[in-house]
XYZ file of C-alpha atoms in Angstrom:
313
model
C 83.381 109.347 -61.890
C 81.866 109.673 -58.301
C 78.762 111.823 -57.841
C 78.908 114.740 -55.401
C 77.496 113.799 -52.189
C 74.535 116.256 -52.576
C 73.901 114.658 -55.994
C 73.770 111.147 -54.312
C 71.353 112.376 -51.703
C 69.101 113.883 -54.301
C 68.842 110.810 -56.302
C 68.183 108.609 -53.241
C 65.344 111.279 -52.422
C 63.878 110.833 -55.985
C 64.198 106.971 -55.763
C 62.238 107.115 -52.595
C 59.409 109.323 -54.102
C 59.372 107.082 -57.078
C 59.058 103.926 -55.110
C 56.232 105.496 -53.194
C 54.541 106.417 -56.364
C 55.093 103.033 -57.751
C 53.414 101.235 -54.717
C 50.518 103.771 -54.792
C 49.973 103.142 -58.443
C 49.923 99.354 -58.076
C 47.765 99.442 -55.106
C 45.040 101.535 -57.009
C 45.406 99.238 -60.066
C 44.647 96.378 -57.820
C 41.561 98.041 -56.227
C 40.198 98.845 -59.602
C 40.275 95.025 -60.234
C 39.678 94.405 -64.018
C 37.996 97.774 -64.621
C 39.891 99.906 -66.976
C 40.912 103.390 -65.324
C 42.592 106.003 -67.660
C 43.556 107.929 -64.596
C 45.338 105.067 -63.091
C 46.856 103.817 -66.225
C 48.305 107.318 -66.921
C 49.633 107.569 -63.439
C 51.554 104.277 -63.772
C 52.828 105.289 -67.201
C 54.189 108.451 -66.003
C 55.859 106.940 -62.963
C 57.539 104.399 -65.354
C 58.575 107.107 -67.472
C 60.159 108.897 -64.593
C 62.016 105.933 -63.665
C 63.660 105.786 -67.039
C 64.379 109.427 -67.105
C 65.928 109.570 -63.616
C 68.012 106.433 -64.483
C 69.280 108.027 -67.666
C 70.102 111.220 -65.972
C 71.750 109.366 -63.153
C 74.026 107.388 -65.588
C 74.991 110.575 -67.390
C 75.936 112.077 -64.104
C 78.189 109.222 -63.268
C 79.941 109.528 -66.672
C 80.324 113.173 -65.894
C 80.609 116.237 -68.274
C 80.807 113.917 -71.369
C 77.836 112.003 -70.365
C 75.720 115.051 -69.745
C 76.657 116.640 -72.951
C 76.128 113.469 -75.026
C 72.576 112.982 -73.223
C 71.277 116.424 -74.037
C 72.770 116.539 -77.622
C 70.769 113.315 -78.210
C 67.765 114.908 -76.703
C 68.270 117.990 -79.103
C 68.553 115.465 -82.070
C 65.355 113.814 -81.014
C 63.410 117.002 -80.267
C 64.498 118.605 -83.595
C 63.319 115.461 -85.577
C 59.928 115.746 -83.864
C 59.735 119.393 -84.594
C 60.731 119.202 -88.203
C 58.159 116.229 -88.720
C 55.442 118.629 -87.877
C 56.565 121.445 -90.123
C 55.918 121.794 -93.927
C 59.279 120.992 -95.604
C 59.999 120.574 -99.285
C 62.784 118.848 -101.605
C 64.569 122.228 -101.568
C 65.047 122.100 -97.670
C 67.022 118.940 -97.587
C 70.426 120.610 -97.553
C 69.439 123.051 -94.945
C 68.110 120.262 -92.854
C 71.151 118.228 -93.178
C 73.260 121.194 -91.824
C 70.915 121.854 -88.940
C 71.187 118.143 -87.968
C 74.640 117.099 -88.768
C 76.393 120.293 -88.477
C 74.458 122.692 -86.143
C 74.077 120.170 -83.286
C 77.531 118.587 -83.141
C 79.173 122.070 -83.557
C 76.902 123.693 -80.785
C 77.693 120.803 -78.332
C 81.348 120.846 -79.271
C 81.741 124.473 -78.386
C 79.973 123.774 -74.999
C 82.488 121.067 -74.466
C 85.336 123.132 -75.031
C 83.631 125.953 -73.016
C 83.909 128.552 -75.755
C 80.953 130.740 -74.449
C 81.583 133.609 -76.941
C 80.954 131.386 -79.842
C 78.300 128.820 -78.473
C 76.302 131.816 -77.211
C 75.944 133.174 -80.818
C 76.624 130.235 -83.040
C 72.934 129.285 -83.735
C 71.107 132.752 -83.142
C 73.660 134.593 -85.510
C 75.542 132.196 -87.892
C 73.004 129.566 -88.021
C 70.171 131.992 -88.654
C 72.289 133.748 -91.585
C 73.595 130.484 -93.299
C 70.443 128.318 -93.217
C 68.363 130.505 -95.517
C 71.432 130.965 -97.778
C 71.679 127.256 -98.066
C 68.002 126.848 -98.793
C 67.732 129.545 -101.375
C 70.469 128.108 -103.616
C 68.006 125.289 -104.427
C 65.657 127.775 -105.937
C 62.551 126.699 -104.354
C 60.492 129.892 -103.333
C 57.298 128.206 -102.391
C 56.502 129.292 -98.894
C 60.091 130.065 -98.488
C 59.706 132.498 -95.462
C 57.572 130.096 -93.488
C 59.712 127.143 -94.457
C 63.052 128.942 -93.217
C 61.500 130.494 -90.242
C 60.117 127.023 -88.991
C 63.766 125.605 -89.353
C 65.469 128.510 -87.482
C 62.984 128.319 -84.787
C 63.280 124.559 -84.448
C 67.021 125.079 -84.259
C 66.724 127.770 -81.630
C 64.469 125.920 -79.319
C 65.654 122.459 -79.817
C 69.336 122.847 -79.871
C 70.239 126.400 -78.679
C 68.203 126.456 -75.668
C 68.628 122.815 -74.689
C 72.321 123.068 -74.849
C 72.305 125.706 -72.117
C 71.611 122.883 -69.597
C 74.947 121.016 -70.063
C 76.482 124.654 -70.634
C 75.915 125.025 -66.873
C 78.919 122.780 -66.440
C 81.152 125.364 -67.965
C 80.457 128.163 -65.478
C 83.344 129.168 -63.227
C 81.640 129.889 -59.876
C 84.098 130.481 -57.219
C 83.946 127.952 -54.125
C 81.609 125.938 -56.316
C 84.383 123.825 -58.213
C 83.464 120.091 -58.664
C 79.832 120.496 -58.066
C 78.445 122.148 -61.320
C 76.570 118.997 -61.851
C 74.313 120.083 -59.080
C 73.024 122.989 -61.048
C 71.782 120.644 -63.749
C 70.073 118.451 -61.077
C 68.530 121.528 -59.577
C 67.132 123.082 -62.739
C 65.786 119.856 -64.082
C 64.293 118.955 -60.621
C 62.783 122.180 -59.914
C 61.101 122.630 -63.396
C 60.093 119.070 -63.937
C 58.717 119.043 -60.330
C 56.690 122.163 -61.134
C 55.154 120.381 -64.072
C 54.045 117.452 -61.841
C 52.861 119.582 -59.035
C 50.865 121.850 -61.414
C 49.277 118.521 -62.794
C 48.398 117.383 -59.278
C 46.928 120.753 -58.046
C 44.946 120.997 -61.375
C 43.501 117.583 -60.823
C 42.488 118.249 -57.255
C 41.225 121.696 -57.176
C 41.506 122.959 -60.845
C 38.457 124.985 -61.799
C 39.378 128.041 -63.825
C 41.232 127.558 -67.186
C 44.314 129.598 -67.940
C 43.952 129.232 -71.772
C 41.069 126.939 -72.806
C 42.069 127.247 -76.417
C 45.546 126.199 -75.855
C 45.653 123.747 -73.050
C 42.393 122.836 -71.449
C 44.248 120.954 -68.685
C 46.088 123.942 -67.324
C 44.294 125.807 -64.634
C 44.842 128.773 -62.538
C 44.752 126.707 -59.353
C 47.225 124.326 -60.861
C 49.482 127.133 -61.908
C 49.558 128.904 -58.523
C 49.711 125.794 -56.492
C 52.193 124.120 -58.750
C 54.623 127.194 -59.072
C 54.390 128.114 -55.355
C 55.140 124.590 -54.399
C 58.004 124.336 -56.696
C 59.246 127.707 -55.447
C 59.246 126.225 -51.978
C 60.990 123.057 -53.328
C 63.769 125.244 -54.881
C 64.358 127.045 -51.621
C 64.459 123.716 -49.998
C 67.250 122.391 -52.413
C 69.388 125.508 -51.832
C 72.021 123.261 -50.909
C 72.580 122.063 -54.398
C 73.466 125.519 -55.586
C 75.677 128.399 -54.807
C 72.462 130.265 -53.685
C 71.049 131.154 -50.445
C 67.651 129.599 -49.564
C 65.736 132.992 -50.624
C 67.884 133.234 -53.780
C 67.284 129.614 -54.695
C 63.511 130.137 -54.113
C 63.677 133.263 -56.493
C 65.518 131.330 -59.154
C 62.977 128.547 -58.866
C 60.136 130.984 -59.212
C 61.533 132.650 -62.325
C 62.407 129.337 -64.017
C 59.191 127.684 -63.283
C 57.115 130.659 -64.601
C 59.301 130.579 -67.692
C 58.625 126.771 -67.953
C 54.870 127.360 -67.796
C 54.833 129.945 -70.510
C 57.043 127.591 -72.491
C 54.523 124.860 -72.154
C 51.791 127.337 -73.409
C 53.999 128.113 -76.592
C 54.548 124.502 -77.411
C 50.697 123.794 -76.883
C 49.934 126.658 -79.239
C 52.444 125.065 -81.851
C 50.671 121.632 -81.492
C 47.246 123.143 -81.810
C 48.343 124.770 -84.897
C 49.631 121.625 -86.220
C 46.443 119.654 -85.149
C 48.181 116.971 -82.939
C 48.029 116.211 -79.251
C 51.627 115.152 -78.661
C 54.948 115.726 -80.339
C 55.828 111.970 -80.515
C 55.425 108.567 -78.967
C 59.055 108.240 -77.797
C 58.184 108.169 -74.171
C 55.113 105.911 -73.061
C 52.761 108.053 -71.158
C 54.540 111.104 -71.887
C 54.477 111.607 -75.734
C 57.601 112.790 -77.356
C 60.840 114.359 -76.336
C 59.555 117.789 -76.703
C 56.575 116.977 -74.592
C 59.099 116.503 -71.656
C 61.339 119.150 -72.646
C 58.904 122.038 -73.363
C 59.173 123.664 -70.024
C 62.938 123.255 -69.515
C 63.402 124.632 -73.026
C 62.252 127.905 -71.972
C 63.786 127.935 -68.397
C 67.336 126.857 -69.346
C 68.722 129.858 -70.958
C 67.215 132.106 -68.336
C 68.492 130.062 -65.414
C 71.852 129.712 -67.256
C 72.390 133.651 -67.656
C 70.967 134.528 -64.318
C 73.402 132.164 -62.814
C 76.358 133.280 -64.972
C 75.856 137.048 -64.458
C 75.131 136.707 -60.837
C 77.964 134.510 -59.664
C 80.701 134.285 -62.482
C 83.280 137.023 -61.974
């Protein structure tokens, strides 16, 4: 399957940015000589991780709808595994866990594949939320039952339901936008992840005032304002990837980036509660799958529904 011309242009642009970042990172590493520099090492690890992520998304785009759905189904599986690893589970949860992984994920993404909006929009928050505690309770283990079931429900909601709204963008029927819905995925991921990077950069350059020191000491007001404002401009500049006007694209970018920021804070609170720095070690320099998806998780359903009720007849 060939990519839309706009997607090809976007990937070429991202490739150029990554090449420049790679060159900068290697130059800084050489100038440092043999002296260890955590900042430079972190930069190079992040750039390498971005190469891998852009390559995976690019391959999924080449395959088309099936490739994008499989990619995010795998992401949901990996994210849910990381989430459950940090929760308190007992032997009595095994059936419910198996149902979440081997029925919840495949069914949710199958419903997205067949474009059954009426069911994939309620399958997890209604049927999943009701069935999982029933499956767990028949094992008869009532120790911390409420917290165990709530953790599993919450994990399924954020790791599967919310993430599935990214490939669900391919199911939208937008007049005049036929054959280009992959671009909506590219826009969402680029803007939200770009906001994360820009918040990091502005925070390092000018960060002075912490937003929530007890949750995420690295997040500053300067980084938040500078990153979200820059990502809003970026979104407006990428309006050609969407059915939106430049002003509308900027507004969508602003809303989704703010949701992404607050999503990051929520996940930081969970990590602090669990006493860990990262969700996992899947991606060198980036932690686990959830460390990369945290902002997109909160942004995806909002972006999906704003687009659906704005443009779908």
